[in-house]
Amino acid sequence: DSGVTQTPKHLITATGQRVTLRCSPRSGDLSVYWYQQSLDQGLQFLIQYYNGEERAKGNILERFSAQQFPDLHSELNLSSLELGDSALYFCASSVETAINTEAFFGQGTRLTVV
Amino acid sequence: GENVEQHPSTLSVQEGDSAVIKCTYSDSASNYFPWYKQELGKRPQLIIDIRSNVGEKKDQRIAVTLNKTAKHFSLHITETQPEDSAVYFCAASRPGANNLFFGTGTRLTVIP
């Protein structure tokens, strides 16, 4: 157990819908990172938050947004869903803002858009 | 930004043989290079990492080497076992970076 909790584990929804994925980082970690992993693909960085503030953006679509709350949990919002958004979404946390140390991954949320 | 390339994409070895996975990076300022193992349907987990102030690091059957001049680093697994079968990802980050840049992954299959 990495200490990073993601909910839900599985999500099936229809095209055009909106979903929210939740991540609770390890105790003491201030940074949360979101990654997307499509079938048989690598890990694509989406966005990073540190102590409630957005710190870095990767290849995140405009239909996607995220935030980190005062209790440090983070949510990734995906809207106007398309079939191609089906993927495994991971969050990771680390103790420092510069991810120059181990990143601990959650178990992921498997999103299926039908 | 950083670009990490990883080869091969798939690798099959006989149990007991060695496996080598190679990665190259583009940003000479990168100084942290972790390797993650991802079993089917599970989360990536760190198995070993190396920083740019050393050239090699070992942990039992796993070793990582780094060549800063050539900007490449490699994962070596000796005496492979079936439980080593997984997807392995290399990654790189630079000081002050906000995220890890991952390679595309190598699917390792160890044949009993």
CSV table of C-alpha atoms in Angstrom, one decimal:
chain,number,residue,atom,x,y,z
A,1,ASP,CA,0.0,0.0,0.0
A,2,SER,CA,1.6,3.3,-1.2
A,3,GLY,CA,-0.6,5.4,1.1
A,4,VAL,CA,-2.1,7.2,-1.9
A,5,THR,CA,-5.8,6.6,-2.2
A,6,GLN,CA,-7.8,7.0,-5.4
A,7,THR,CA,-11.6,6.7,-5.8
A,8,PRO,CA,-13.4,5.2,-7.5
A,9,LYS,CA,-11.4,2.3,-8.7
A,10,HIS,CA,-13.7,1.8,-11.8
A,11,LEU,CA,-16.0,4.2,-13.5
A,12,ILE,CA,-18.1,3.6,-16.6
A,13,THR,CA,-19.9,6.5,-18.2
A,14,ALA,CA,-21.4,7.6,-21.4
A,15,THR,CA,-19.9,10.0,-24.0
A,16,GLY,CA,-20.7,13.6,-23.2
A,17,GLN,CA,-20.8,13.1,-19.5
A,18,ARG,CA,-18.7,14.6,-16.7
A,19,VAL,CA,-16.9,12.7,-14.0
A,20,THR,CA,-14.7,13.5,-11.0
A,21,LEU,CA,-11.8,11.4,-9.9
A,22,ARG,CA,-10.5,11.8,-6.3
A,23,CYS,CA,-7.1,11.4,-4.9
A,24,SER,CA,-5.8,11.6,-1.3
A,25,PRO,CA,-2.1,11.9,-1.0
A,26,ARG,CA,0.2,10.2,1.5
A,27,SER,CA,0.2,11.9,4.9
A,28,GLY,CA,2.6,14.8,4.8
A,29,ASP,CA,2.9,15.0,1.0
A,30,LEU,CA,2.1,18.4,-0.4
A,31,SER,CA,2.4,17.6,-4.1
A,32,VAL,CA,-0.1,15.7,-6.1
A,33,TYR,CA,0.4,14.7,-9.7
A,34,TRP,CA,-2.1,13.4,-12.2
A,35,TYR,CA,-1.2,11.0,-15.0
A,36,GLN,CA,-3.1,9.4,-17.8
A,37,GLN,CA,-2.3,5.9,-19.1
A,38,SER,CA,-4.1,4.8,-22.2
A,39,LEU,CA,-4.2,1.1,-23.2
A,40,ASP,CA,-0.6,-0.2,-23.7
A,41,GLN,CA,0.7,3.3,-23.5
A,42,GLY,CA,3.1,5.1,-21.2
A,43,LEU,CA,2.3,7.5,-18.4
A,44,GLN,CA,1.3,11.0,-19.7
A,45,PHE,CA,1.7,13.8,-17.2
A,46,LEU,CA,-1.4,15.9,-16.9
A,47,ILE,CA,-1.1,18.4,-14.1
A,48,GLN,CA,0.6,19.0,-10.7
A,49,TYR,CA,-0.5,20.8,-7.6
A,50,TYR,CA,1.5,21.8,-4.6
A,51,ASN,CA,-0.2,22.9,-1.4
A,52,GLY,CA,-3.3,24.0,-3.2
A,53,GLU,CA,-1.7,25.8,-6.1
A,54,GLU,CA,-1.2,24.6,-9.6
A,55,ARG,CA,2.5,24.2,-10.3
A,56,ALA,CA,2.8,22.5,-13.7
A,57,LYS,CA,0.7,21.5,-16.6
A,58,GLY,CA,1.3,18.8,-19.1
A,59,ASN,CA,-0.8,17.6,-22.0
A,60,ILE,CA,-4.1,18.2,-20.3
A,61,LEU,CA,-7.1,18.9,-22.4
A,62,GLU,CA,-9.2,22.0,-21.9
A,63,ARG,CA,-12.1,19.7,-21.1
A,64,PHE,CA,-10.1,18.5,-18.1
A,65,SER,CA,-9.5,20.4,-14.9
A,66,ALA,CA,-8.2,19.8,-11.5
A,67,GLN,CA,-7.9,21.3,-8.1
A,68,GLN,CA,-6.3,20.6,-4.7
A,69,PHE,CA,-8.2,21.4,-1.6
A,70,PRO,CA,-7.0,22.7,1.8
A,71,ASP,CA,-6.9,19.2,3.2
A,72,LEU,CA,-4.6,18.4,0.2
A,73,HIS,CA,-6.8,15.9,-1.5
A,74,SER,CA,-7.2,16.5,-5.2
A,75,GLU,CA,-9.9,16.1,-7.8
A,76,LEU,CA,-9.6,15.6,-11.5
A,77,ASN,CA,-12.7,16.7,-13.4
A,78,LEU,CA,-13.2,15.3,-16.9
A,79,SER,CA,-16.1,16.8,-18.9
A,80,SER,CA,-17.7,16.3,-22.4
A,81,LEU,CA,-16.2,12.8,-22.3
A,82,GLU,CA,-15.2,11.1,-25.5
A,83,LEU,CA,-14.4,7.4,-26.2
A,84,GLY,CA,-10.7,8.3,-26.4
A,85,ASP,CA,-10.7,9.4,-22.8
A,86,SER,CA,-11.0,5.8,-21.7
A,87,ALA,CA,-7.9,5.2,-19.7
A,88,LEU,CA,-6.3,4.5,-16.4
A,89,TYR,CA,-5.8,7.7,-14.4
A,90,PHE,CA,-3.2,7.7,-11.7
A,91,CYS,CA,-2.4,10.2,-9.1
A,92,ALA,CA,0.9,10.3,-7.4
A,93,SER,CA,2.2,12.3,-4.4
A,94,SER,CA,5.6,13.3,-3.1
A,95,VAL,CA,6.8,15.3,-0.2
A,96,GLU,CA,8.7,18.0,-2.2
A,97,THR,CA,7.5,20.3,-4.8
A,98,ALA,CA,10.4,19.3,-7.1
A,99,ILE,CA,9.7,15.6,-7.9
A,100,ASN,CA,13.3,14.9,-7.4
A,101,THR,CA,12.4,12.1,-5.1
A,102,GLU,CA,10.2,9.1,-5.0
A,103,ALA,CA,6.7,9.5,-6.3
A,104,PHE,CA,4.1,7.2,-4.7
A,105,PHE,CA,1.3,6.2,-7.0
A,106,GLY,CA,-2.3,5.4,-6.2
A,107,GLN,CA,-4.0,2.3,-7.6
A,108,GLY,CA,-5.5,4.3,-10.3
A,109,THR,CA,-9.1,4.9,-11.5
A,110,ARG,CA,-10.0,3.0,-14.6
A,111,LEU,CA,-12.4,5.1,-16.7
A,112,THR,CA,-14.4,3.5,-19.5
A,113,VAL,CA,-16.4,5.8,-21.7
A,114,VAL,CA,-19.1,4.0,-23.7
B,1,GLY,CA,11.1,20.0,-22.3
B,2,GLU,CA,12.7,16.7,-21.4
B,3,ASN,CA,12.2,13.8,-23.8
B,4,VAL,CA,12.8,10.3,-22.6
B,5,GLU,CA,13.1,7.4,-25.1
B,6,GLN,CA,13.0,3.8,-24.0
B,7,HIS,CA,14.0,0.6,-25.8
B,8,PRO,CA,13.0,-2.1,-26.4
B,9,SER,CA,9.2,-1.8,-26.2
B,10,THR,CA,9.0,-5.6,-25.6
B,11,LEU,CA,11.5,-8.0,-24.2
B,12,SER,CA,11.3,-11.8,-23.7
B,13,VAL,CA,13.9,-13.7,-21.8
B,14,GLN,CA,14.3,-17.2,-20.5
B,15,GLU,CA,14.1,-17.6,-16.7
B,16,GLY,CA,17.6,-17.1,-15.3
B,17,ASP,CA,18.9,-15.0,-18.1
B,18,SER,CA,19.6,-11.2,-17.8
B,19,ALA,CA,17.4,-8.4,-19.1
B,20,VAL,CA,18.6,-4.9,-20.1
B,21,ILE,CA,16.4,-2.0,-20.8
B,22,LYS,CA,17.8,1.3,-22.1
B,23,CYS,CA,16.7,4.9,-21.9
B,24,THR,CA,18.0,8.1,-23.3
B,25,TYR,CA,17.2,11.6,-22.2
B,26,SER,CA,17.5,15.0,-23.9
B,27,ASP,CA,17.9,17.5,-21.0
B,28,SER,CA,21.4,17.6,-19.8
B,29,ALA,CA,20.2,19.3,-16.6
B,30,SER,CA,18.3,16.2,-15.6
B,31,ASN,CA,19.8,14.7,-12.5
B,32,TYR,CA,17.3,12.1,-11.1
B,33,PHE,CA,16.5,8.9,-12.9
B,34,PRO,CA,14.0,6.4,-11.3
B,35,TRP,CA,12.8,3.1,-12.6
B,36,TYR,CA,9.2,2.0,-12.0
B,37,LYS,CA,7.7,-1.5,-12.3
B,38,GLN,CA,4.1,-1.8,-13.2
B,39,GLU,CA,2.4,-5.2,-13.0
B,40,LEU,CA,-0.8,-5.8,-14.9
B,41,GLY,CA,-3.6,-3.6,-13.7
B,42,LYS,CA,-1.6,-2.2,-10.8
B,43,ARG,CA,0.1,1.0,-9.9
B,44,PRO,CA,3.7,1.8,-10.9
B,45,GLN,CA,6.1,1.2,-8.1
B,46,LEU,CA,9.7,2.5,-7.7
B,47,ILE,CA,12.2,-0.3,-7.9
B,48,ILE,CA,15.5,1.6,-8.1
B,49,ASP,CA,16.7,5.1,-8.8
B,50,ILE,CA,20.0,6.9,-9.5
B,51,ARG,CA,21.2,10.4,-9.2
B,52,SER,CA,23.6,12.1,-11.5
B,53,ASN,CA,26.4,12.1,-9.0
B,54,VAL,CA,26.9,8.3,-9.3
B,55,GLY,CA,27.4,6.1,-12.3
B,56,GLU,CA,26.0,2.8,-11.0
B,57,LYS,CA,23.7,1.6,-8.3
B,58,LYS,CA,22.8,-2.0,-7.3
B,59,ASP,CA,20.1,-3.6,-5.3
B,60,GLN,CA,20.3,-7.4,-5.2
B,61,ARG,CA,19.4,-8.6,-8.8
B,62,ILE,CA,18.7,-5.1,-10.1
B,63,ALA,CA,21.2,-2.5,-11.2
B,64,VAL,CA,21.1,0.8,-12.9
B,65,THR,CA,23.9,2.5,-14.8
B,66,LEU,CA,24.1,6.1,-15.9
B,67,ASN,CA,26.2,7.7,-18.6
B,68,LYS,CA,25.8,11.5,-18.2
B,69,THR,CA,28.0,12.3,-21.2
B,70,ALA,CA,26.0,10.1,-23.5
B,71,LYS,CA,22.7,11.0,-21.7
B,72,HIS,CA,21.6,7.4,-21.3
B,73,PHE,CA,20.8,5.1,-18.4
B,74,SER,CA,20.0,1.4,-18.3
B,75,LEU,CA,18.3,-1.1,-16.1
B,76,HIS,CA,19.9,-4.5,-15.6
B,77,ILE,CA,18.0,-7.4,-14.1
B,78,THR,CA,20.1,-10.6,-13.5
B,79,GLU,CA,18.8,-14.1,-12.9
B,80,THR,CA,15.4,-13.2,-14.1
B,81,GLN,CA,12.3,-14.8,-12.5
B,82,PRO,CA,8.7,-15.1,-13.7
B,83,GLU,CA,7.7,-12.6,-11.2
B,84,ASP,CA,9.9,-10.0,-12.9
B,85,SER,CA,7.4,-10.0,-15.8
B,86,ALA,CA,5.8,-6.6,-15.9
B,87,VAL,CA,6.1,-3.2,-17.7
B,88,TYR,CA,9.1,-1.2,-16.7
B,89,PHE,CA,9.2,2.6,-17.1
B,90,CYS,CA,12.3,4.8,-16.9
B,91,ALA,CA,11.9,8.4,-16.0
B,92,ALA,CA,13.9,11.6,-15.6
B,93,SER,CA,13.6,14.9,-13.8
B,94,ARG,CA,15.7,18.0,-13.4
B,95,PRO,CA,16.3,20.1,-10.3
B,96,GLY,CA,13.3,22.2,-9.6
B,97,ALA,CA,11.2,20.2,-12.0
B,98,ASN,CA,7.5,19.6,-11.2
B,99,ASN,CA,7.1,16.3,-12.8
B,100,LEU,CA,8.7,13.1,-14.0
B,101,PHE,CA,9.2,12.6,-17.7
B,102,PHE,CA,8.5,8.9,-18.4
B,103,GLY,CA,9.7,6.7,-21.1
B,104,THR,CA,7.1,4.7,-23.1
B,105,GLY,CA,7.7,1.5,-21.1
B,106,THR,CA,9.1,-2.0,-21.8
B,107,ARG,CA,7.0,-5.0,-21.4
B,108,LEU,CA,9.3,-7.7,-20.0
B,109,THR,CA,8.2,-11.3,-20.2
B,110,VAL,CA,10.2,-14.0,-18.4
B,111,ILE,CA,9.6,-17.4,-19.8
B,112,PRO,CA,9.7,-20.2,-17.2
